[in-house]
């Protein structure tokens, strides 16, 4: 019975966090002042290789899902399926909630107001990621990469794990800029996410629904001397 109650709690926290994450991401897009690192990287990659953004996000998700399996060191079928399951509903929620923010006229507000809203959106995203990482039922593959790095290699450090997981999208954004001479969806909000999202996630772990604890399911790397 205890396990059932725990699962139900984690499930509803998961649903809430997906909605929160989608709303936050859509809000940063609507302000046009810089999206999260992975989102900005996807926009620039799509511009570089001339394929729709939705397709780019899907391909990104598949590649990172495979990378997660390599980082784990073994095939985790549940994690593999859950990573893929996350992509589709999340993408559509971001799109439709984005229509709502656009209808409200977020993009036409004064710059200072949009900046505050942009940062609020990024804070919301970080808190949402903290919530569903603690639930650990299904996760976006990009966030799961950070989660695996955090608990398998980096001794639970949310800040270092987030910075490390940002290396692929940052490299792709730089390559896309070199190839096209254009930089899209990158701004002050992206810089804020790059520098602070890991710290905000760590803070959220103990301050946003603190009764929700981490359900860690990745083995730590052994450091025995050979």
Short mmCIF file of N, CA and C in Angstrom, two decimals, residues 79-185:
data_model
loop_
_atom_site.label_atom_id
_atom_site.label_comp_id
_atom_site.label_asym_id
_atom_site.label_seq_id
_atom_site.Cartn_x
_atom_site.Cartn_y
_atom_site.Cartn_z
N UNK A 79 13.90 3.12 -19.23
CA UNK A 79 14.39 4.48 -19.42
C UNK A 79 14.37 4.87 -20.90
N UNK A 80 14.73 3.95 -21.76
CA UNK A 80 14.75 4.20 -23.21
C UNK A 80 13.35 4.56 -23.70
N UNK A 81 12.35 3.76 -23.30
CA UNK A 81 10.98 4.02 -23.73
C UNK A 81 10.45 5.31 -23.13
N UNK A 82 10.75 5.54 -21.85
CA UNK A 82 10.23 6.74 -21.19
C UNK A 82 10.80 8.01 -21.81
N UNK A 83 12.08 7.98 -22.19
CA UNK A 83 12.67 9.14 -22.85
C UNK A 83 11.93 9.46 -24.14
N UNK A 84 11.64 8.42 -24.93
CA UNK A 84 10.94 8.63 -26.19
C UNK A 84 9.49 9.06 -25.96
N UNK A 85 8.84 8.51 -24.93
CA UNK A 85 7.46 8.87 -24.65
C UNK A 85 7.31 10.33 -24.25
N UNK A 86 8.34 10.89 -23.63
CA UNK A 86 8.25 12.25 -23.14
C UNK A 86 8.21 13.27 -24.28
N UNK A 87 8.89 12.98 -25.37
CA UNK A 87 9.10 13.98 -26.41
C UNK A 87 7.80 14.47 -27.04
N UNK A 88 6.91 13.55 -27.39
CA UNK A 88 5.73 13.92 -28.16
C UNK A 88 4.76 14.82 -27.39
N UNK A 89 4.26 14.45 -26.21
CA UNK A 89 3.33 15.34 -25.52
C UNK A 89 3.95 16.66 -25.11
N UNK A 90 5.21 16.63 -24.70
CA UNK A 90 5.88 17.85 -24.28
C UNK A 90 5.96 18.85 -25.44
N UNK A 91 6.32 18.37 -26.62
CA UNK A 91 6.46 19.25 -27.78
C UNK A 91 5.14 19.93 -28.11
N UNK A 92 4.03 19.17 -28.09
CA UNK A 92 2.74 19.74 -28.44
C UNK A 92 2.24 20.69 -27.35
N UNK A 93 2.51 20.37 -26.10
CA UNK A 93 2.12 21.27 -25.02
C UNK A 93 2.83 22.62 -25.13
N UNK A 94 4.12 22.58 -25.42
CA UNK A 94 4.87 23.83 -25.61
C UNK A 94 4.24 24.64 -26.74
N UNK A 95 3.91 23.96 -27.84
CA UNK A 95 3.33 24.64 -28.99
C UNK A 95 2.00 25.30 -28.65
N UNK A 96 1.07 24.54 -28.05
CA UNK A 96 -0.27 25.07 -27.81
C UNK A 96 -0.29 26.10 -26.69
N UNK A 97 0.51 25.90 -25.65
CA UNK A 97 0.59 26.91 -24.60
C UNK A 97 1.25 28.18 -25.16
N UNK A 98 2.17 27.99 -26.10
CA UNK A 98 2.79 29.13 -26.76
C UNK A 98 1.77 29.99 -27.50
N UNK A 99 0.78 29.33 -28.13
CA UNK A 99 -0.30 30.07 -28.80
C UNK A 99 -1.05 30.94 -27.78
N UNK A 100 -1.25 30.40 -26.59
CA UNK A 100 -1.97 31.14 -25.55
C UNK A 100 -1.18 32.37 -25.12
N UNK A 101 0.15 32.19 -24.88
CA UNK A 101 0.97 33.34 -24.49
C UNK A 101 0.99 34.39 -25.59
N UNK A 102 1.03 33.94 -26.83
CA UNK A 102 1.02 34.88 -27.96
C UNK A 102 -0.31 35.64 -28.01
N UNK A 103 -1.40 34.92 -27.77
CA UNK A 103 -2.73 35.54 -27.75
C UNK A 103 -2.83 36.61 -26.66
N UNK A 104 -2.13 36.38 -25.55
CA UNK A 104 -2.12 37.36 -24.47
C UNK A 104 -1.26 38.58 -24.80
N UNK A 105 -0.46 38.46 -25.85
CA UNK A 105 0.36 39.60 -26.26
C UNK A 105 1.68 39.72 -25.52
N UNK A 106 2.20 38.60 -25.01
CA UNK A 106 3.45 38.63 -24.26
C UNK A 106 4.58 39.27 -25.08
N UNK A 107 4.64 38.94 -26.36
CA UNK A 107 5.73 39.41 -27.20
C UNK A 107 5.70 40.90 -27.49
N UNK A 108 4.60 41.58 -27.17
CA UNK A 108 4.48 43.02 -27.45
C UNK A 108 4.58 43.88 -26.19
N UNK A 109 4.87 43.26 -25.08
CA UNK A 109 5.02 44.01 -23.83
C UNK A 109 6.34 44.79 -23.83
N UNK A 110 6.48 45.80 -22.99
CA UNK A 110 7.74 46.54 -22.90
C UNK A 110 8.91 45.62 -22.57
N UNK A 111 10.09 46.01 -22.99
CA UNK A 111 11.28 45.17 -22.86
C UNK A 111 11.52 44.73 -21.41
N UNK A 112 11.44 45.65 -20.47
CA UNK A 112 11.72 45.31 -19.07
C UNK A 112 10.72 44.27 -18.56
N UNK A 113 9.46 44.44 -18.93
CA UNK A 113 8.43 43.49 -18.50
C UNK A 113 8.68 42.12 -19.12
N UNK A 114 9.04 42.11 -20.42
CA UNK A 114 9.34 40.84 -21.08
C UNK A 114 10.56 40.17 -20.46
N UNK A 115 11.54 40.94 -20.05
CA UNK A 115 12.73 40.37 -19.42
C UNK A 115 12.37 39.69 -18.10
N UNK A 116 11.54 40.34 -17.30
CA UNK A 116 11.10 39.74 -16.03
C UNK A 116 10.33 38.45 -16.29
N UNK A 117 9.45 38.48 -17.29
CA UNK A 117 8.65 37.30 -17.63
C UNK A 117 9.56 36.18 -18.16
N UNK A 118 10.55 36.55 -18.95
CA UNK A 118 11.49 35.56 -19.48
C UNK A 118 12.23 34.84 -18.35
N UNK A 119 12.72 35.61 -17.38
CA UNK A 119 13.43 35.01 -16.26
C UNK A 119 12.49 34.16 -15.40
N UNK A 120 11.24 34.62 -15.27
CA UNK A 120 10.25 33.83 -14.55
C UNK A 120 10.01 32.49 -15.25
N UNK A 121 9.96 32.52 -16.58
CA UNK A 121 9.80 31.29 -17.34
C UNK A 121 10.96 30.34 -17.12
N UNK A 122 12.17 30.86 -17.11
CA UNK A 122 13.34 30.01 -16.89
C UNK A 122 13.38 29.45 -15.47
N UNK A 123 12.97 30.24 -14.48
CA UNK A 123 12.86 29.74 -13.12
C UNK A 123 11.84 28.62 -13.03
N UNK A 124 10.74 28.78 -13.74
CA UNK A 124 9.68 27.77 -13.77
C UNK A 124 10.20 26.47 -14.38
N UNK A 125 10.95 26.58 -15.47
CA UNK A 125 11.51 25.39 -16.11
C UNK A 125 12.44 24.65 -15.16
N UNK A 126 13.32 25.36 -14.49
CA UNK A 126 14.26 24.73 -13.57
C UNK A 126 13.54 24.02 -12.43
N UNK A 127 12.51 24.66 -11.89
CA UNK A 127 11.74 24.04 -10.81
C UNK A 127 11.01 22.80 -11.31
N UNK A 128 10.46 22.88 -12.52
CA UNK A 128 9.73 21.74 -13.08
C UNK A 128 10.66 20.55 -13.31
N UNK A 129 11.85 20.83 -13.81
CA UNK A 129 12.82 19.74 -14.04
C UNK A 129 13.20 19.09 -12.71
N UNK A 130 13.39 19.90 -11.68
CA UNK A 130 13.70 19.35 -10.36
C UNK A 130 12.59 18.42 -9.88
N UNK A 131 11.34 18.81 -10.10
CA UNK A 131 10.21 18.01 -9.64
C UNK A 131 10.17 16.66 -10.34
N UNK A 132 10.25 16.67 -11.68
CA UNK A 132 10.09 15.38 -12.34
C UNK A 132 11.36 14.54 -12.33
N UNK A 133 12.52 15.16 -12.07
CA UNK A 133 13.71 14.35 -11.83
C UNK A 133 13.59 13.61 -10.51
N UNK A 134 12.98 14.24 -9.52
CA UNK A 134 12.78 13.56 -8.24
C UNK A 134 11.73 12.46 -8.37
N UNK A 135 10.70 12.70 -9.18
CA UNK A 135 9.70 11.64 -9.42
C UNK A 135 10.34 10.46 -10.13
N UNK A 136 11.16 10.74 -11.14
CA UNK A 136 11.90 9.73 -11.89
C UNK A 136 11.01 8.61 -12.42
N UNK A 137 9.89 9.00 -13.05
CA UNK A 137 9.03 8.03 -13.74
C UNK A 137 9.33 8.07 -15.23
N UNK A 138 9.15 9.24 -15.86
CA UNK A 138 9.64 9.48 -17.21
C UNK A 138 10.28 10.87 -17.22
N UNK A 139 11.24 11.05 -18.10
CA UNK A 139 11.93 12.33 -18.19
C UNK A 139 12.24 12.64 -19.65
N UNK A 140 12.33 13.95 -19.94
CA UNK A 140 12.84 14.35 -21.25
C UNK A 140 14.28 13.85 -21.35
N UNK A 141 14.67 13.29 -22.50
CA UNK A 141 16.03 12.75 -22.60
C UNK A 141 17.12 13.77 -22.30
N UNK A 142 16.91 15.05 -22.64
CA UNK A 142 17.92 16.06 -22.34
C UNK A 142 18.13 16.21 -20.84
N UNK A 143 17.03 16.23 -20.09
CA UNK A 143 17.12 16.36 -18.64
C UNK A 143 17.60 15.06 -18.00
N UNK A 144 17.25 13.94 -18.63
CA UNK A 144 17.71 12.65 -18.12
C UNK A 144 19.22 12.53 -18.24
N UNK A 145 19.78 13.13 -19.30
CA UNK A 145 21.23 13.14 -19.46
C UNK A 145 21.87 13.84 -18.26
N UNK A 146 21.33 15.00 -17.89
CA UNK A 146 21.84 15.71 -16.72
C UNK A 146 21.69 14.87 -15.46
N UNK A 147 20.56 14.18 -15.34
CA UNK A 147 20.28 13.34 -14.16
C UNK A 147 21.30 12.21 -14.05
N UNK A 148 21.58 11.54 -15.17
CA UNK A 148 22.53 10.42 -15.17
C UNK A 148 23.93 10.93 -14.82
N UNK A 149 24.32 12.03 -15.44
CA UNK A 149 25.62 12.62 -15.12
C UNK A 149 25.71 12.98 -13.64
N UNK A 150 24.63 13.54 -13.12
CA UNK A 150 24.62 14.01 -11.74
C UNK A 150 24.85 12.88 -10.75
N UNK A 151 24.13 11.79 -10.93
CA UNK A 151 24.16 10.73 -9.91
C UNK A 151 25.10 9.57 -10.25
N UNK A 152 25.52 9.45 -11.49
CA UNK A 152 26.44 8.35 -11.84
C UNK A 152 27.89 8.81 -11.80
N UNK A 153 28.12 10.07 -12.15
CA UNK A 153 29.50 10.52 -12.29
C UNK A 153 29.89 11.69 -11.39
N UNK A 154 28.93 12.53 -10.98
CA UNK A 154 29.27 13.82 -10.39
C UNK A 154 28.80 13.98 -8.95
N UNK A 155 28.63 12.88 -8.25
CA UNK A 155 28.38 12.89 -6.81
C UNK A 155 27.17 13.73 -6.41
N UNK A 156 26.14 13.79 -7.26
CA UNK A 156 24.90 14.46 -6.92
C UNK A 156 24.89 15.95 -7.14
N UNK A 157 25.92 16.52 -7.77
CA UNK A 157 25.99 17.96 -7.97
C UNK A 157 25.11 18.39 -9.14
N UNK A 158 24.02 19.12 -8.83
CA UNK A 158 23.11 19.59 -9.88
C UNK A 158 23.78 20.63 -10.77
N UNK A 159 24.62 21.49 -10.18
CA UNK A 159 25.24 22.57 -10.94
C UNK A 159 26.23 22.02 -11.97
N UNK A 160 27.15 21.17 -11.54
CA UNK A 160 28.15 20.63 -12.46
C UNK A 160 27.51 19.74 -13.51
N UNK A 161 26.50 18.97 -13.11
CA UNK A 161 25.81 18.10 -14.05
C UNK A 161 25.12 18.91 -15.14
N UNK A 162 24.49 20.01 -14.75
CA UNK A 162 23.80 20.84 -15.74
C UNK A 162 24.79 21.46 -16.71
N UNK A 163 25.89 21.98 -16.21
CA UNK A 163 26.90 22.57 -17.09
C UNK A 163 27.47 21.53 -18.04
N UNK A 164 27.74 20.33 -17.52
CA UNK A 164 28.31 19.27 -18.36
C UNK A 164 27.34 18.85 -19.45
N UNK A 165 26.06 18.75 -19.12
CA UNK A 165 25.06 18.33 -20.11
C UNK A 165 24.84 19.39 -21.18
N UNK A 166 25.25 20.64 -20.90
CA UNK A 166 25.09 21.71 -21.87
C UNK A 166 26.17 21.72 -22.94
N UNK A 167 27.22 20.94 -22.78
CA UNK A 167 28.31 20.95 -23.75
C UNK A 167 27.84 20.62 -25.17
N UNK A 168 27.05 19.55 -25.39
CA UNK A 168 26.61 19.25 -26.76
C UNK A 168 25.81 20.38 -27.41
N UNK A 169 24.77 20.95 -26.75
CA UNK A 169 24.02 22.01 -27.42
C UNK A 169 24.84 23.29 -27.64
N UNK A 170 25.75 23.60 -26.72
CA UNK A 170 26.59 24.78 -26.90
C UNK A 170 27.50 24.60 -28.12
N UNK A 171 28.09 23.42 -28.25
CA UNK A 171 28.97 23.13 -29.39
C UNK A 171 28.19 23.21 -30.71
N UNK A 172 26.99 22.64 -30.73
CA UNK A 172 26.17 22.66 -31.94
C UNK A 172 25.76 24.08 -32.30
N UNK A 173 25.42 24.88 -31.29
CA UNK A 173 25.06 26.28 -31.54
C UNK A 173 26.23 27.05 -32.15
N UNK A 174 27.43 26.82 -31.63
CA UNK A 174 28.61 27.49 -32.16
C UNK A 174 28.87 27.07 -33.60
N UNK A 175 28.77 25.77 -33.88
CA UNK A 175 28.99 25.27 -35.25
C UNK A 175 27.95 25.83 -36.21
N UNK A 176 26.69 25.90 -35.74
CA UNK A 176 25.62 26.44 -36.58
C UNK A 176 25.88 27.92 -36.89
N UNK A 177 26.37 28.65 -35.91
CA UNK A 177 26.66 30.07 -36.11
C UNK A 177 27.81 30.25 -37.11
N UNK A 178 28.83 29.41 -36.98
CA UNK A 178 29.96 29.48 -37.92
C UNK A 178 29.49 29.18 -39.34
N UNK A 179 28.59 28.19 -39.47
CA UNK A 179 28.14 27.77 -40.80
C UNK A 179 27.17 28.76 -41.44
N UNK A 180 26.32 29.40 -40.63
CA UNK A 180 25.27 30.26 -41.19
C UNK A 180 25.51 31.75 -40.98
N UNK A 181 26.32 32.09 -40.01
CA UNK A 181 26.52 33.50 -39.68
C UNK A 181 25.33 34.11 -38.95
N UNK A 182 24.39 33.25 -38.51
CA UNK A 182 23.19 33.71 -37.82
C UNK A 182 23.09 33.04 -36.46
N UNK A 183 22.53 33.77 -35.51
CA UNK A 183 22.32 33.25 -34.16
C UNK A 183 20.88 33.53 -33.77
N UNK A 184 20.10 32.47 -33.58
CA UNK A 184 18.68 32.61 -33.31
C UNK A 184 18.33 32.01 -31.94
N UNK A 185 17.28 32.57 -31.32
CA UNK A 185 16.74 32.07 -30.05
C UNK A 185 17.77 32.06 -28.93
#
